[in-house]
XYZ file of C-alpha atoms in Angstrom:
95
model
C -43.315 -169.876 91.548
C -44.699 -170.656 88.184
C -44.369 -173.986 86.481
C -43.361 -171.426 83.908
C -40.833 -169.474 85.301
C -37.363 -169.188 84.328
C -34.800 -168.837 87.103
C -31.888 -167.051 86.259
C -28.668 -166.781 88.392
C -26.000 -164.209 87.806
C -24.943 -163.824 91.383
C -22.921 -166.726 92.876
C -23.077 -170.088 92.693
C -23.111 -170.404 96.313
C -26.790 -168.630 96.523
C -28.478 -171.735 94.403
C -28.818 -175.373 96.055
C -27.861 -177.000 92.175
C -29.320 -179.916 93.761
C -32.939 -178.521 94.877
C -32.332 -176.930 91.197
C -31.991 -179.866 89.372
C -35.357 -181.425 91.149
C -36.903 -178.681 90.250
C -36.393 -178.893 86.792
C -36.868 -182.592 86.019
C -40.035 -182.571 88.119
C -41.477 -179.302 85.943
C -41.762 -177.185 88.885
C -39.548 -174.438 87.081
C -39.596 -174.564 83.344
C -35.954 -173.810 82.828
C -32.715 -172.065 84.076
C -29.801 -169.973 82.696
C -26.687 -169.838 84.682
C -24.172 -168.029 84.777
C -22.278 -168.953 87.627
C -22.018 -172.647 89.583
C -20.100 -173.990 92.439
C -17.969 -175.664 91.833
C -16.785 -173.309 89.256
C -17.067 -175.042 86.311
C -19.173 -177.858 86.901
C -17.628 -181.069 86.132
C -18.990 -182.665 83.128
C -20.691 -185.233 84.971
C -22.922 -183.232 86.503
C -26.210 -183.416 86.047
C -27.811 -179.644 85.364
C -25.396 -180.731 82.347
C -27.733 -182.990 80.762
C -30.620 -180.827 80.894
C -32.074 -179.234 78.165
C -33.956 -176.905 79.952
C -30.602 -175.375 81.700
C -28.194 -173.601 79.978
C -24.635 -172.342 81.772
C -22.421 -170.445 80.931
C -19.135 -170.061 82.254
C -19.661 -166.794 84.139
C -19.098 -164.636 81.208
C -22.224 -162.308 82.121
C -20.045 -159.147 82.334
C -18.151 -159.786 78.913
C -19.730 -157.041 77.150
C -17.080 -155.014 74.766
C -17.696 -151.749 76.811
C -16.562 -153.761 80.721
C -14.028 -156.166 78.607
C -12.791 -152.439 77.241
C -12.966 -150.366 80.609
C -10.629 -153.859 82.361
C -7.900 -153.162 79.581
C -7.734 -149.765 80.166
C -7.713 -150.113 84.024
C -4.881 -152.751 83.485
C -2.841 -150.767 80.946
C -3.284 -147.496 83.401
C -2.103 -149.714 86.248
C 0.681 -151.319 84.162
C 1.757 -147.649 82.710
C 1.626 -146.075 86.406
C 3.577 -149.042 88.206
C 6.175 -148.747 85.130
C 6.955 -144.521 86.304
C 7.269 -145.455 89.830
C 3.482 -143.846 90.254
C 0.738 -144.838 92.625
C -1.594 -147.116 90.366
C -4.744 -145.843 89.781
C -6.986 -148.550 90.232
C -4.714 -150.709 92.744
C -6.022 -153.142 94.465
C -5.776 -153.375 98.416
C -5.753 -156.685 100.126
């Protein structure tokens, strides 16, 4: 990669070595990151991509959009309204 690239993680925070990350961001091999998921989940504040300037994390919000945050109510208030009448819910969830 690029001195100049930007890694960006919206996956799982399993898929990023935070360590190998956090070399490669105080050594300028990547120029920043943006996270949106880390393991642990969050990171304690003593960690260090915390202190970085180049990394910003968020705390795996990257699907709070009105329209999803919208579409989960409704799922939750058809599943809630369903369960109520005795009904099979419509989005129920199988483990």
């Amino acid at each position: 990669m690029k001195n100049t690239a930007v890694f960006i993680n919206i996956s799982r925070g399993d898929v990023v070595n935070q360590d190998d990350l956090y070399q490669a961001l105080t050594s300028g091999q990547l120029a920043a990151a943006g996270l949106d998921v880390t393991t642990p989940e969050p990171l304690p504040p003593s960690h260090p991509l915390l202190t970085l300037k180049n990394c910003v994390i968020l705390p795996h919000i990257g699907s709070a959009t009105y329209k999803t945050r919208n579409t989960m109510a409704l799922l939750a208030a058809n599943n809630l309204l369903a369960g109520l009448r005795g009904e099979t819910m419509p989005s129920e969830l199988k483990l």
